[in-house]
Short mmCIF file of C-alpha atoms in Angstrom, two decimals:
data_model
loop_
_atom_site.label_atom_id
_atom_site.label_comp_id
_atom_site.label_asym_id
_atom_site.label_seq_id
_atom_site.Cartn_x
_atom_site.Cartn_y
_atom_site.Cartn_z
CA MET A 1 -7.40 74.05 -120.18
CA SER A 2 -7.90 76.89 -123.35
CA GLY A 3 -11.65 77.31 -124.85
CA VAL A 4 -12.20 76.41 -128.32
CA VAL A 5 -15.45 77.09 -130.50
CA VAL A 6 -16.46 74.98 -132.91
CA VAL A 7 -17.94 76.51 -136.33
CA GLY A 8 -20.24 74.15 -138.12
CA GLN A 9 -22.56 71.52 -138.31
CA VAL A 10 -24.93 70.08 -135.65
CA GLY A 11 -27.69 67.89 -136.55
CA ARG A 12 -29.04 64.29 -135.34
CA ASP A 13 -27.21 60.77 -136.11
CA LEU A 14 -29.16 58.06 -136.74
CA VAL A 15 -26.57 55.39 -136.90
CA LEU A 16 -27.98 52.01 -138.00
CA THR A 17 -25.52 48.54 -138.07
CA VAL A 18 -26.55 45.54 -140.31
CA GLU A 19 -25.25 42.42 -141.00
CA GLU A 20 -24.80 42.81 -144.23
CA LEU A 21 -25.47 46.51 -146.44
CA PRO A 22 -28.68 45.36 -148.91
CA GLY A 23 -28.63 45.28 -152.49
CA ALA A 24 -31.42 47.66 -154.36
CA GLY A 25 -34.77 46.52 -153.77
CA GLY A 26 -33.43 44.12 -150.67
CA SER A 27 -33.79 44.72 -147.20
CA ALA A 28 -31.55 44.02 -143.63
CA ASP A 29 -32.44 43.18 -140.54
CA VAL A 30 -31.20 46.19 -138.01
CA LEU A 31 -28.91 44.45 -135.13
CA ALA A 32 -28.27 48.27 -133.79
CA ARG A 33 -29.69 51.34 -133.37
CA GLN A 34 -28.63 54.66 -131.91
CA GLU A 35 -29.94 57.67 -132.13
CA LEU A 36 -27.06 60.94 -131.17
CA LEU A 37 -26.17 64.50 -131.00
CA GLY A 38 -23.91 64.80 -134.78
CA GLY A 39 -22.87 66.27 -137.50
CA LYS A 40 -19.60 67.44 -138.22
CA GLY A 41 -19.21 70.41 -135.94
CA ALA A 42 -20.73 68.57 -132.75
CA ASN A 43 -18.98 65.67 -133.02
CA GLN A 44 -15.65 68.16 -132.65
CA ALA A 45 -17.03 69.83 -130.31
CA VAL A 46 -17.70 66.72 -128.36
CA ALA A 47 -13.90 65.75 -128.73
CA CYS A 48 -12.49 68.83 -127.83
CA ARG A 49 -14.56 68.86 -124.38
CA GLN A 50 -13.42 65.18 -123.79
CA LEU A 51 -9.98 66.19 -124.11
CA GLY A 52 -10.78 69.24 -121.32
CA ALA A 53 -11.10 72.20 -123.66
CA GLU A 54 -13.83 74.52 -122.77
CA VAL A 55 -16.07 74.28 -125.77
CA GLY A 56 -18.41 76.63 -127.37
CA LEU A 57 -20.54 75.83 -130.37
CA VAL A 58 -21.92 77.89 -133.41
CA GLY A 59 -24.57 76.13 -135.55
CA VAL A 60 -28.22 76.02 -136.75
CA VAL A 61 -30.90 73.53 -135.72
CA GLY A 62 -34.49 74.02 -136.45
CA THR A 63 -37.22 74.62 -134.08
CA ASP A 64 -38.37 71.07 -133.76
CA SER A 65 -37.96 68.64 -131.26
CA ALA A 66 -35.22 67.07 -132.59
CA GLY A 67 -33.43 70.52 -132.31
CA THR A 68 -34.64 70.91 -128.87
CA GLU A 69 -33.51 66.90 -127.89
CA VAL A 70 -29.63 67.79 -129.75
CA LEU A 71 -29.30 70.82 -128.14
CA ALA A 72 -30.07 69.21 -124.69
CA GLN A 73 -27.55 66.59 -125.34
CA ALA A 74 -24.69 69.13 -126.49
CA ALA A 75 -24.94 71.07 -122.99
CA GLY A 76 -25.33 67.86 -121.22
CA ASP A 77 -22.36 67.01 -122.87
CA GLY A 78 -20.72 69.98 -120.84
CA ILE A 79 -20.63 72.49 -124.12
CA ASP A 80 -21.81 76.06 -124.50
CA VAL A 81 -24.55 75.99 -126.91
CA GLY A 82 -25.42 79.65 -126.90
CA ALA A 83 -24.47 80.84 -130.34
CA VAL A 84 -26.46 77.67 -131.98
CA VAL A 85 -29.11 79.39 -133.69
CA ARG A 86 -32.69 77.97 -134.04
CA ARG A 87 -34.20 78.45 -137.13
CA PRO A 88 -38.24 78.09 -137.56
CA GLY A 89 -39.58 76.38 -140.38
CA ALA A 90 -36.93 74.09 -141.83
CA PRO A 91 -35.91 70.76 -140.14
CA THR A 92 -33.18 70.18 -137.70
CA ALA A 93 -29.95 67.95 -139.85
CA LEU A 94 -30.54 64.32 -139.97
CA LEU A 95 -27.28 61.83 -140.81
CA VAL A 96 -28.46 58.39 -141.11
CA ASP A 97 -25.60 56.24 -140.95
CA LEU A 98 -26.01 52.88 -142.18
CA VAL A 99 -22.69 50.39 -140.98
CA GLY A 100 -22.08 47.23 -142.46
CA PRO A 101 -19.53 44.78 -141.79
CA ARG A 102 -15.28 45.12 -142.85
CA GLY A 103 -15.93 48.90 -142.12
CA VAL A 104 -17.82 49.35 -144.97
CA ARG A 105 -21.05 52.21 -144.62
CA ARG A 106 -23.10 54.33 -146.63
CA LEU A 107 -24.08 57.70 -144.87
CA LEU A 108 -27.42 59.75 -145.91
CA GLU A 109 -27.78 63.34 -145.44
CA ASP A 110 -30.95 65.12 -145.23
CA VAL A 111 -29.70 68.56 -144.44
CA ASP A 112 -31.92 71.82 -145.42
CA ALA A 113 -30.27 74.78 -147.07
CA ARG A 114 -31.53 76.37 -144.04
CA MET A 115 -29.51 74.63 -141.80
CA LEU A 116 -26.51 76.18 -142.78
CA LEU A 117 -24.96 79.47 -141.35
CA GLY A 118 -25.01 82.57 -142.72
CA ALA A 119 -23.02 85.37 -142.35
CA GLU A 120 -25.03 87.02 -139.57
CA ASP A 121 -25.47 83.48 -137.67
CA VAL A 122 -21.57 84.01 -136.95
CA ARG A 123 -21.75 88.06 -136.37
CA ALA A 124 -24.55 87.05 -133.53
CA GLY A 125 -21.71 84.68 -132.04
CA ARG A 126 -18.33 87.46 -132.23
CA GLY A 127 -18.20 87.83 -128.97
CA LEU A 128 -17.61 83.85 -128.09
CA LEU A 129 -15.52 83.98 -131.16
CA ARG A 130 -13.10 86.62 -130.40
CA SER A 131 -12.79 85.25 -126.60
CA ALA A 132 -11.75 81.72 -127.76
CA ASP A 133 -8.04 80.59 -127.66
CA ALA A 134 -8.76 78.00 -131.06
CA VAL A 135 -11.62 78.70 -133.44
CA LEU A 136 -12.07 75.70 -135.42
CA VAL A 137 -14.08 76.79 -138.95
CA GLN A 138 -15.99 73.58 -141.07
CA LEU A 139 -15.00 75.27 -144.51
CA GLN A 140 -18.42 73.51 -145.86
CA GLN A 141 -20.38 76.14 -144.53
CA PRO A 142 -20.89 78.64 -147.18
CA GLY A 143 -18.31 81.24 -147.88
CA PRO A 144 -19.95 84.23 -146.39
CA ALA A 145 -20.30 82.20 -142.72
CA VAL A 146 -16.44 81.24 -143.23
CA ALA A 147 -15.31 84.71 -144.18
CA GLU A 148 -17.01 86.24 -140.87
CA ALA A 149 -15.46 83.06 -138.55
CA LEU A 150 -12.20 83.59 -139.94
CA ALA A 151 -11.83 87.66 -139.50
CA ALA A 152 -13.29 86.89 -135.85
CA ALA A 153 -11.02 84.36 -134.93
CA SER A 154 -8.02 86.34 -136.52
CA ALA A 155 -8.95 90.03 -134.52
CA GLY A 156 -9.22 87.74 -131.27
CA GLY A 157 -5.85 85.97 -131.93
CA ALA A 158 -7.39 82.77 -131.47
CA LEU A 159 -5.50 79.77 -133.00
CA THR A 160 -7.23 79.24 -135.80
CA VAL A 161 -8.26 75.61 -137.86
CA ALA A 162 -9.90 75.62 -141.04
CA ASP A 163 -11.16 72.05 -141.92
CA GLY A 164 -11.95 71.36 -145.41
CA ALA A 165 -11.89 73.02 -148.42
CA PRO A 166 -14.23 75.96 -150.11
CA ALA A 167 -15.66 75.97 -153.28
CA ASP A 168 -15.31 79.72 -153.65
CA GLY A 169 -11.72 80.77 -154.79
CA ALA A 170 -11.55 84.00 -153.04
CA VAL A 171 -13.00 81.94 -149.62
CA ARG A 172 -9.75 79.89 -150.40
CA ARG A 173 -7.38 82.61 -150.24
CA GLN A 174 -8.85 84.16 -147.04
CA VAL A 175 -8.47 80.68 -145.37
CA LEU A 176 -4.91 80.10 -146.83
CA SER A 177 -3.92 83.74 -145.07
CA ALA A 178 -5.79 83.48 -141.81
CA ALA A 179 -5.78 80.15 -140.56
CA ASP A 180 -2.85 78.85 -138.76
CA VAL A 181 -3.58 74.74 -139.36
CA VAL A 182 -5.67 73.38 -142.38
CA ARG A 183 -7.06 70.06 -142.70
CA ALA A 184 -8.23 68.23 -145.63
CA ASP A 185 -9.05 64.72 -146.53
CA THR A 186 -7.87 63.50 -150.09
CA ALA A 187 -10.48 65.02 -152.61
CA GLU A 188 -10.35 68.59 -150.45
CA ALA A 189 -6.69 68.69 -150.64
CA GLU A 190 -7.10 69.01 -154.47
CA ALA A 191 -9.10 71.64 -154.41
CA LEU A 192 -6.90 73.62 -151.69
CA VAL A 193 -4.18 73.07 -153.71
CA GLY A 194 -4.97 73.01 -157.52
CA TRP A 195 -3.71 69.79 -158.35
CA ALA A 196 -4.26 66.39 -156.81
CA PRO A 197 -1.72 64.40 -155.10
CA GLN A 198 -1.19 61.34 -156.15
CA ASP A 199 0.91 59.38 -153.97
CA VAL A 200 2.72 59.86 -150.20
CA PRO A 201 5.25 61.79 -151.39
CA GLY A 202 3.27 64.12 -153.65
CA THR A 203 0.79 65.06 -150.42
CA VAL A 204 3.67 66.00 -148.77
CA ARG A 205 4.73 68.52 -151.66
CA ALA A 206 1.23 69.57 -151.35
CA ALA A 207 1.30 70.35 -147.69
CA GLU A 208 5.15 72.36 -148.13
CA SER A 209 3.06 74.10 -151.04
CA LEU A 210 0.13 75.17 -148.44
CA LEU A 211 3.00 76.21 -145.73
CA GLU A 212 4.27 79.01 -148.45
CA GLN A 213 0.75 80.25 -148.33
CA GLY A 214 0.57 80.92 -144.69
CA PRO A 215 -0.66 78.33 -142.36
CA ARG A 216 1.89 77.17 -139.94
CA VAL A 217 0.76 73.58 -140.27
CA ALA A 218 -1.21 71.93 -142.95
CA ALA A 219 -2.56 68.32 -142.34
CA LEU A 220 -3.47 66.41 -145.69
CA GLY A 221 -5.40 62.78 -145.74
CA THR A 222 -3.28 60.29 -148.46
CA GLY A 223 -4.96 56.62 -148.98
CA GLU A 224 -2.62 55.18 -146.67
CA GLY A 225 -2.81 57.59 -143.66
CA ASP A 226 -1.88 61.29 -143.21
CA VAL A 227 0.47 63.93 -143.89
CA VAL A 228 0.87 66.47 -141.20
CA ALA A 229 3.96 69.36 -142.01
CA TRP A 230 5.23 72.43 -140.54
CA PRO A 231 8.12 74.61 -141.46
CA GLY A 232 11.09 72.35 -141.85
CA GLY A 233 9.67 69.29 -141.30
CA HIS A 234 6.60 66.94 -141.39
CA VAL A 235 5.61 63.02 -140.29
CA VAL A 236 3.67 60.35 -142.43
CA LEU A 237 0.67 59.17 -139.77
CA PRO A 238 -0.43 55.39 -140.87
CA HIS A 239 -4.35 54.98 -140.29
CA LEU A 240 -4.10 53.11 -136.07
CA GLY A 241 -6.02 50.96 -135.34
CA GLU A 242 -7.18 47.39 -136.28
CA ASP A 243 -10.42 46.27 -137.71
CA PRO A 244 -12.37 49.81 -138.22
CA VAL A 245 -15.99 49.17 -137.75
CA ASP A 246 -16.93 52.64 -139.29
CA PRO A 247 -14.67 55.45 -140.87
CA THR A 248 -17.36 58.35 -139.95
CA GLY A 249 -15.99 60.57 -137.49
CA ALA A 250 -12.50 59.75 -137.62
CA GLY A 251 -11.77 62.93 -139.97
CA ASP A 252 -14.14 65.13 -137.30
CA ALA A 253 -11.60 63.55 -133.53
CA PHE A 254 -8.45 63.74 -135.98
CA VAL A 255 -8.82 67.93 -136.03
CA ALA A 256 -10.16 68.47 -132.68
CA ALA A 257 -7.15 66.21 -131.11
CA LEU A 258 -4.55 68.05 -133.28
CA THR A 259 -6.07 71.37 -132.14
CA VAL A 260 -6.17 70.53 -128.26
CA ALA A 261 -2.78 68.91 -128.75
CA LEU A 262 -1.23 72.54 -129.92
CA LEU A 263 -3.08 74.42 -127.10
CA ARG A 264 -1.95 72.39 -124.29
CA GLY A 265 1.93 73.36 -125.84
CA GLU A 266 2.72 69.82 -128.12
CA SER A 267 4.91 70.49 -131.32
CA PRO A 268 3.01 69.77 -134.64
CA GLU A 269 4.82 66.32 -134.68
CA SER A 270 3.43 65.52 -131.24
CA ALA A 271 0.06 66.91 -132.07
CA ALA A 272 0.10 64.85 -135.34
CA TRP A 273 0.43 61.43 -133.41
CA TRP A 274 -2.57 62.80 -131.03
CA ALA A 275 -5.09 63.27 -133.65
CA ALA A 276 -4.28 59.82 -135.33
CA ALA A 277 -4.86 58.16 -132.00
CA ALA A 278 -8.04 59.99 -131.99
CA ALA A 279 -9.09 58.65 -135.38
CA ALA A 280 -8.22 55.35 -134.63
CA GLU A 281 -10.42 55.06 -131.28
CA VAL A 282 -13.59 56.80 -133.07
CA VAL A 283 -13.08 54.31 -136.25
CA GLY A 284 -13.20 51.11 -133.51
CA THR A 285 -17.32 51.90 -133.10
CA ALA A 286 -19.94 52.73 -135.17
CA GLY A 287 -21.18 56.17 -135.37
CA GLY A 288 -19.15 59.25 -135.46
CA ARG A 289 -19.57 60.49 -132.00
CA PRO A 290 -16.22 60.03 -130.06
CA ASP A 291 -15.70 58.45 -126.68
CA LEU A 292 -11.93 60.26 -125.40
CA ASP A 293 -9.86 60.30 -122.75
CA LEU A 294 -6.95 62.64 -122.59
CA ASP A 295 -4.33 60.33 -120.45
CA ARG A 296 -5.85 57.61 -123.23
CA LEU A 297 -5.21 59.17 -125.76
CA ARG A 298 -1.33 60.19 -124.80
CA GLU A 299 -0.51 56.56 -124.11
CA SER A 300 -2.10 55.23 -127.56
CA ALA A 301 -0.15 58.34 -129.42
CA ALA A 302 2.94 57.41 -127.48
CA ARG A 303 2.77 53.77 -127.91
CA ALA A 304 2.25 54.41 -131.93
CA ARG A 305 5.18 57.10 -131.82
CA ARG A 306 7.76 53.93 -130.77
#
């Protein structure tokens, strides 16, 4: 299977499940507690690995015990962490996911600015990026790091997948000219196209406008599901799965499955259903860590298309 490199956040997830989310001044007993490898980059890397890709990760952790632990977990998942930078003097990112009933959650993020990627961090992993078959870049990282990752991916001829929307206009233009695939949620879609899609037809128009700027696949979230468009066609995907437990990590699983499916030669429409099925699996459990299986995902995607 082809090699994927994910450029993005690495941290520690603390997932706490409670019977009811407390109000101001209140408290709640914790029903279940999980401490896991987390962060968007790590979640996407784990998902790609579970779906059969060889995976490398470019990110930042501290030199603290939490950094040691999450790197060990990533290596245990079969991920190459050789390009993950260990930054002294700063704590490894911590994400606290407080999960209540009926799919309601609160997310607390303790991410020191030093845990973000710099251009020099990405340059240090340039060899890994240039040898990849696909590079997945999280646009929540600083602009210089994003630009460096896009340039390295393009130089190596990788399938380049951009997830999110950069705040900087110059970086946004570079993303749209360099990326083969762009993925954005509802708020990020507005930042990418410059206007807010109000409904599904508006989101289809937004995706088609992005295709005119360079990408060959555009995947945009809507309140009702997702739109995936490609030259000459599009598909509207409903939110799959029943009684979601926690939306955390759904977007990460979506973009990872979309990437792996395209690498495997699936059509954009087929890859879109893989992505929707992966997201549905993740929202069925608390926390953003995926638990995907390639054969099961294929079956779920085929069933959903009928």
